[in-house]
Coordinates of C-alpha atoms in Angstrom, one line a residue:
M1 CA 0.0 0.0 0.0
N2 CA 2.9 2.4 0.8
Q3 CA 4.2 1.6 -2.7
D4 CA 0.9 2.5 -4.3
D5 CA 0.8 5.8 -2.4
V6 CA 4.3 6.7 -3.6
V7 CA 3.4 5.9 -7.2
W8 CA 0.2 8.0 -7.0
G9 CA 2.1 10.9 -5.4
I10 CA 4.5 11.0 -8.3
I11 CA 1.8 10.6 -11.0
N12 CA -0.6 13.1 -9.5
K13 CA 1.9 15.9 -8.9
S14 CA 4.5 15.4 -11.6
F15 CA 4.3 13.7 -15.0
C16 CA 2.3 10.7 -16.4
S17 CA 2.3 9.6 -20.0
F18 CA -1.3 8.4 -19.8
K19 CA -2.7 11.6 -18.3
V20 CA -4.7 14.2 -20.3
N21 CA -5.3 17.6 -18.8
T22 CA -8.4 19.6 -19.8
K23 CA -9.9 22.8 -18.3
G24 CA -12.5 20.9 -16.1
Q25 CA -11.1 17.4 -15.5
Q26 CA -8.2 15.0 -16.0
F27 CA -8.5 11.9 -18.1
C28 CA -6.5 8.7 -18.4
R29 CA -5.7 6.9 -21.7
N30 CA -4.5 3.7 -20.2
E31 CA -6.3 0.7 -21.7
Y32 CA -6.8 -1.0 -18.3
N33 CA -8.5 2.0 -16.7
L34 CA -12.0 1.2 -15.5
T35 CA -13.7 4.7 -15.8
G36 CA -11.3 6.6 -18.0
L37 CA -10.7 9.2 -15.3
C38 CA -7.4 10.0 -13.6
T39 CA -8.3 9.3 -10.0
R40 CA -6.8 7.4 -7.1
K41 CA -9.3 4.6 -7.1
A42 CA -9.4 4.2 -10.9
C43 CA -5.7 4.4 -11.6
P44 CA -4.3 1.0 -12.7
L45 CA -0.7 2.0 -12.0
A46 CA -1.3 3.2 -8.4
N47 CA -3.4 0.1 -7.3
S48 CA -1.6 -3.2 -6.9
K49 CA -5.0 -5.0 -6.6
Y50 CA -7.1 -4.0 -9.6
A51 CA -9.7 -5.5 -12.0
T52 CA -11.2 -4.4 -15.3
V53 CA -13.3 -5.7 -18.2
R54 CA -12.1 -5.6 -21.8
E55 CA -13.1 -6.8 -25.3
E56 CA -10.8 -8.4 -27.8
K57 CA -12.0 -9.5 -31.2
G58 CA -15.6 -9.8 -30.1
I59 CA -14.9 -11.7 -26.9
V60 CA -15.2 -10.1 -23.4
Y61 CA -12.6 -10.9 -20.8
L62 CA -12.2 -10.1 -17.1
F63 CA -8.6 -8.9 -16.2
I64 CA -7.5 -9.2 -12.6
K65 CA -4.2 -7.9 -11.1
T66 CA -2.9 -8.9 -7.7
A67 CA 0.1 -7.8 -5.6
E68 CA 1.6 -11.3 -5.7
R69 CA 2.3 -11.0 -9.5
T70 CA 4.0 -7.6 -9.5
C71 CA 7.4 -9.2 -9.8
F72 CA 6.4 -10.9 -13.1
P73 CA 5.3 -8.2 -15.6
K74 CA 4.5 -10.9 -18.2
N75 CA 2.0 -12.6 -15.9
L76 CA 0.8 -9.4 -14.2
W77 CA -2.8 -9.6 -15.5
E78 CA -4.9 -12.8 -15.2
R79 CA -7.4 -13.1 -18.1
I80 CA -10.8 -14.8 -17.5
K81 CA -13.1 -15.4 -20.5
L82 CA -16.7 -14.3 -19.7
S83 CA -19.7 -16.2 -21.1
R84 CA -21.9 -14.9 -24.0
N85 CA -24.9 -15.3 -21.7
F86 CA -25.4 -12.0 -19.8
E87 CA -26.6 -13.7 -16.5
K88 CA -23.7 -16.2 -16.5
A89 CA -21.2 -13.4 -17.1
I90 CA -22.5 -11.4 -14.2
Y91 CA -22.3 -14.5 -12.0
Q92 CA -18.7 -15.0 -13.1
I93 CA -17.8 -11.4 -12.2
N94 CA -19.4 -11.7 -8.7
E95 CA -17.7 -15.1 -8.1
N96 CA -14.2 -13.9 -9.1
L97 CA -14.5 -10.5 -7.3
L98 CA -16.1 -11.9 -4.1
F99 CA -14.1 -10.1 -1.5
W100 CA -13.1 -7.1 -3.6
P101 CA -14.2 -3.5 -2.9
Q102 CA -17.7 -2.6 -4.0
F103 CA -16.4 0.3 -6.3
I104 CA -14.4 -2.2 -8.5
K105 CA -17.3 -4.7 -8.6
S106 CA -19.9 -2.1 -9.7
K107 CA -17.6 -0.5 -12.3
C108 CA -16.7 -3.8 -13.8
K109 CA -20.4 -4.7 -14.2
Q110 CA -21.2 -1.3 -15.7
R111 CA -18.3 -1.6 -18.2
F112 CA -19.5 -5.2 -19.1
V113 CA -23.0 -3.8 -19.9
K114 CA -21.7 -1.1 -22.1
I115 CA -19.4 -3.5 -24.0
T116 CA -22.3 -6.0 -24.6
Q117 CA -24.5 -3.2 -26.0
Y118 CA -22.0 -2.0 -28.5
L119 CA -21.2 -5.6 -29.6
I120 CA -25.0 -6.1 -30.3
R121 CA -25.0 -2.9 -32.4
M122 CA -22.0 -4.0 -34.4
R123 CA -23.6 -7.3 -35.2
K124 CA -26.8 -5.6 -36.4
L125 CA -24.8 -3.2 -38.6
R126 CA -22.9 -6.1 -40.2
L127 CA -26.2 -7.8 -41.1
R128 CA -27.5 -4.7 -42.9
R129 CA -26.7 -3.8 -46.4
Q130 CA -23.9 -1.3 -46.5
K131 CA -22.5 0.8 -49.4
K132 CA -18.9 0.0 -50.1
I133 CA -16.9 3.1 -50.9
I134 CA -14.3 2.6 -53.6
P135 CA -11.8 5.3 -54.3
L136 CA -11.4 6.5 -57.9
Q137 CA -7.8 6.6 -59.2
R138 CA -7.9 9.4 -61.7
K139 CA -4.3 9.1 -62.8
I140 CA -4.7 5.5 -63.8
E141 CA -8.0 6.2 -65.6
R142 CA -6.3 9.0 -67.7
R143 CA -3.4 6.7 -68.5
T144 CA -5.6 3.9 -69.7
R145 CA -7.7 6.3 -71.7
R146 CA -4.7 7.7 -73.5
R147 CA -3.4 4.1 -74.2
E148 CA -6.7 3.2 -75.7
E149 CA -6.8 6.2 -78.0
K150 CA -3.2 5.5 -79.2
A151 CA -4.1 1.8 -79.8
L152 CA -7.2 2.8 -81.8
I153 CA -5.1 5.2 -84.0
A154 CA -2.5 2.5 -84.6
A155 CA -5.2 -0.1 -85.5
Q156 CA -6.7 2.4 -88.1
L157 CA -3.3 3.0 -89.6
D158 CA -2.6 -0.8 -89.9
T159 CA -5.9 -1.4 -91.7
A160 CA -5.3 1.5 -94.0
I161 CA -1.8 0.3 -94.9
E162 CA -3.2 -3.3 -95.4
K163 CA -5.9 -2.0 -97.8
Q164 CA -3.4 0.0 -99.8
L165 CA -1.0 -2.9 -100.2
I166 CA -3.8 -5.2 -101.4
E167 CA -4.8 -2.6 -104.0
R168 CA -1.2 -2.3 -105.2
L169 CA -0.9 -6.1 -105.4
K170 CA -4.1 -6.3 -107.5
Q171 CA -2.8 -3.6 -109.8
G172 CA 0.6 -5.4 -110.1
T173 CA 2.8 -2.5 -109.2
Y174 CA 5.4 -4.7 -107.5
G175 CA 5.8 -7.2 -110.3
D176 CA 5.3 -10.9 -110.2
I177 CA 7.4 -11.9 -107.2
Y178 CA 6.0 -11.2 -103.7
N179 CA 7.5 -11.9 -100.3
F180 CA 4.7 -11.6 -97.7
P181 CA 3.3 -14.1 -95.1
Q182 CA 0.7 -16.6 -96.1
S183 CA -1.7 -15.6 -93.3
V184 CA -2.3 -12.1 -94.7
F185 CA -2.9 -13.6 -98.2
D186 CA -5.5 -16.0 -96.8
K187 CA -7.3 -13.1 -94.9
A188 CA -7.5 -11.1 -98.2
L189 CA -9.0 -14.1 -100.0
E190 CA -11.5 -14.7 -97.3
A191 CA -12.6 -11.0 -97.4
E192 CA -13.1 -11.1 -101.2
E193 CA -15.2 -14.3 -100.9
I194 CA -17.4 -12.7 -98.2
E195 CA -18.0 -9.7 -100.5
K196 CA -18.9 -11.9 -103.4
D197 CA -21.4 -13.9 -101.3
D198 CA -23.0 -10.7 -100.0
E199 CA -23.5 -9.4 -103.6
M200 CA -25.1 -12.7 -104.6
D201 CA -27.4 -12.6 -101.7
D202 CA -28.5 -9.1 -102.5
E203 CA -29.3 -10.0 -106.1
E204 CA -31.3 -13.0 -105.1
D205 CA -33.3 -10.9 -102.6
S206 CA -34.1 -8.3 -105.3
E207 CA -35.3 -11.0 -107.8
E208 CA -37.6 -12.5 -105.1
E209 CA -39.0 -9.1 -104.4
L210 CA -39.8 -8.5 -108.1
E211 CA -41.5 -11.9 -108.4
I212 CA -43.7 -11.2 -105.3
E213 CA -44.7 -7.7 -106.7
K214 CA -45.7 -9.3 -110.0
E215 CA -47.8 -11.9 -108.3
V216 CA -49.6 -9.3 -106.2
E217 CA -50.4 -7.2 -109.3
N218 CA -51.9 -10.2 -111.1
E219 CA -54.1 -11.1 -108.1
L220 CA -55.3 -7.5 -107.9
E221 CA -56.3 -7.5 -111.6
K222 CA -58.2 -10.7 -111.2
E223 CA -60.1 -9.5 -108.1
I224 CA -61.1 -6.2 -109.9
N225 CA -62.3 -8.1 -113.0
Q226 CA -64.3 -10.5 -110.9
E227 CA -66.0 -7.6 -109.0
R228 CA -67.0 -6.0 -112.2
V229 CA -68.5 -9.2 -113.6
D230 CA -70.4 -9.7 -110.4
N231 CA -71.8 -6.2 -110.5
Y232 CA -72.9 -6.7 -114.1
V233 CA -74.6 -10.0 -113.3
E234 CA -76.5 -8.4 -110.3
G235 CA -77.7 -5.5 -112.5
A236 CA -79.1 -8.0 -115.1
S237 CA -80.8 -10.1 -112.4
D238 CA -82.5 -6.9 -111.0
N239 CA -83.8 -6.0 -114.5
E240 CA -85.3 -9.5 -114.9
D241 CA -87.0 -9.2 -111.5
E242 CA -88.6 -5.9 -112.5
E243 CA -89.9 -7.3 -115.8
S244 CA -91.5 -10.3 -114.0
D245 CA -93.1 -8.0 -111.4
G246 CA -94.6 -5.8 -114.2
E247 CA -96.2 -8.8 -115.9
S248 CA -97.8 -10.1 -112.6
G249 CA -99.6 -6.7 -112.1
V250 CA -97.5 -5.3 -109.4
K251 CA -97.0 -1.5 -109.2
E252 CA -93.5 -0.4 -110.0
Q253 CA -91.6 2.8 -110.3
M254 CA -90.4 2.8 -113.8
P255 CA -87.4 4.9 -114.7
S256 CA -87.7 7.6 -117.3
D257 CA -86.2 7.5 -120.8
F258 CA -83.3 9.6 -119.7
E259 CA -82.5 7.2 -116.8
L260 CA -82.8 4.2 -119.1
S261 CA -80.4 5.7 -121.6
E262 CA -77.9 6.3 -118.7
G263 CA -78.3 2.7 -117.4
E264 CA -77.7 1.3 -120.9
S265 CA -74.6 3.5 -121.4
D266 CA -73.3 2.3 -118.0
I267 CA -73.9 -1.3 -119.0
E268 CA -72.0 -0.8 -122.3
D269 CA -69.1 0.9 -120.4
I270 CA -68.9 -2.1 -118.0
E271 CA -68.9 -4.6 -120.9
M272 CA -66.1 -2.7 -122.7
D273 CA -64.1 -2.5 -119.4
V274 CA -64.5 -6.3 -118.9
E275 CA -63.4 -7.1 -122.4
K276 CA -60.4 -4.8 -122.3
P277 CA -58.9 -4.3 -118.8
S278 CA -56.6 -1.3 -118.8
I279 CA -53.9 -0.3 -116.4
S280 CA -56.0 2.6 -115.1
T281 CA -58.6 0.1 -113.7
K282 CA -56.1 -1.0 -111.1
K283 CA -56.3 2.3 -109.3
M284 CA -60.0 3.2 -109.7
P285 CA -62.5 1.6 -107.4
P286 CA -65.6 -0.2 -109.0
R287 CA -68.7 1.8 -109.6
R288 CA -71.9 1.0 -107.7
R289 CA -75.4 1.3 -108.9
P290 CA -77.8 3.8 -107.1
R291 CA -80.3 2.2 -104.8
V292 CA -83.9 1.9 -106.2
E293 CA -86.9 1.4 -103.8
I294 CA -89.7 -0.7 -105.3
E295 CA -93.2 -1.3 -103.8
Y296 CA -94.8 -4.7 -104.3
E297 CA -98.5 -5.6 -104.1
Y298 CA -99.5 -9.3 -104.1
E299 CA -102.7 -10.7 -105.7
H300 CA -104.1 -12.3 -102.5
D301 CA -104.2 -8.9 -100.8
V302 CA -106.3 -7.5 -103.7
E303 CA -108.7 -10.4 -103.5
R304 CA -109.2 -9.8 -99.8
N305 CA -110.0 -6.1 -100.4
R306 CA -112.7 -7.1 -103.0
I307 CA -114.3 -9.6 -100.6
I308 CA -114.5 -7.0 -97.9
R309 CA -116.2 -4.6 -100.3

């Protein structure tokens, strides 16, 4: 105890490397300090009998220092692993600090509660989704962009030179003897074959399109002619029905001479168009006859009227 008083007298009045002085209070930066304050009870250097609670890699330990181990600095602190269960850990603290002062017991329990709380918060934060911040290296990006631009320019130059050499070879500017690798020659031949195949495919496609267009035109001509013939046949059948109705004594609305002449001229025009289909008929829609309303009176209705009279 006398030794502890001497140590505290030196630390309190003179210099301590763990002490931090502020305007209102003094703090301690020692890792084994219970409260973080620079006081006589809480100082781990000025107390030969001391205990504290610490956390290392997610595991909570109880550290105990006794006066018997002061001669062995390596084994000065005894480390006891505390259980993950809160009640069991409190029981371990009470059991190991059975005859210790109440101040150290209460502060160790308080410190253990704080450590368990921040460990729970750490686990929750790890389970959540977090954004990973990646630094952008601007210098490396600029360097790679410049290299890509240079490589693109070099590739364009190589292709231009290759095309120029192939044209000169075709023209025969270098004579009959050539000294160049076989792979380049093969590539040139493959490119020419591909171009020829593309031209053949284009020609076939154009021929198929022309054939399809001709077939469509022929079908349209046939449909137009068929519609005109049908219209002509319907007009003839309507005239026959009108004649039969007139013979049976049914009242009709007969068209005038002018309308008959127009109808005959229309029929003649339709016959001429059917005989000689022209190109202009493809575009013009077929003509339709005007609607004619006809009233019919049947014989049995007349007889009934006579009987009633």
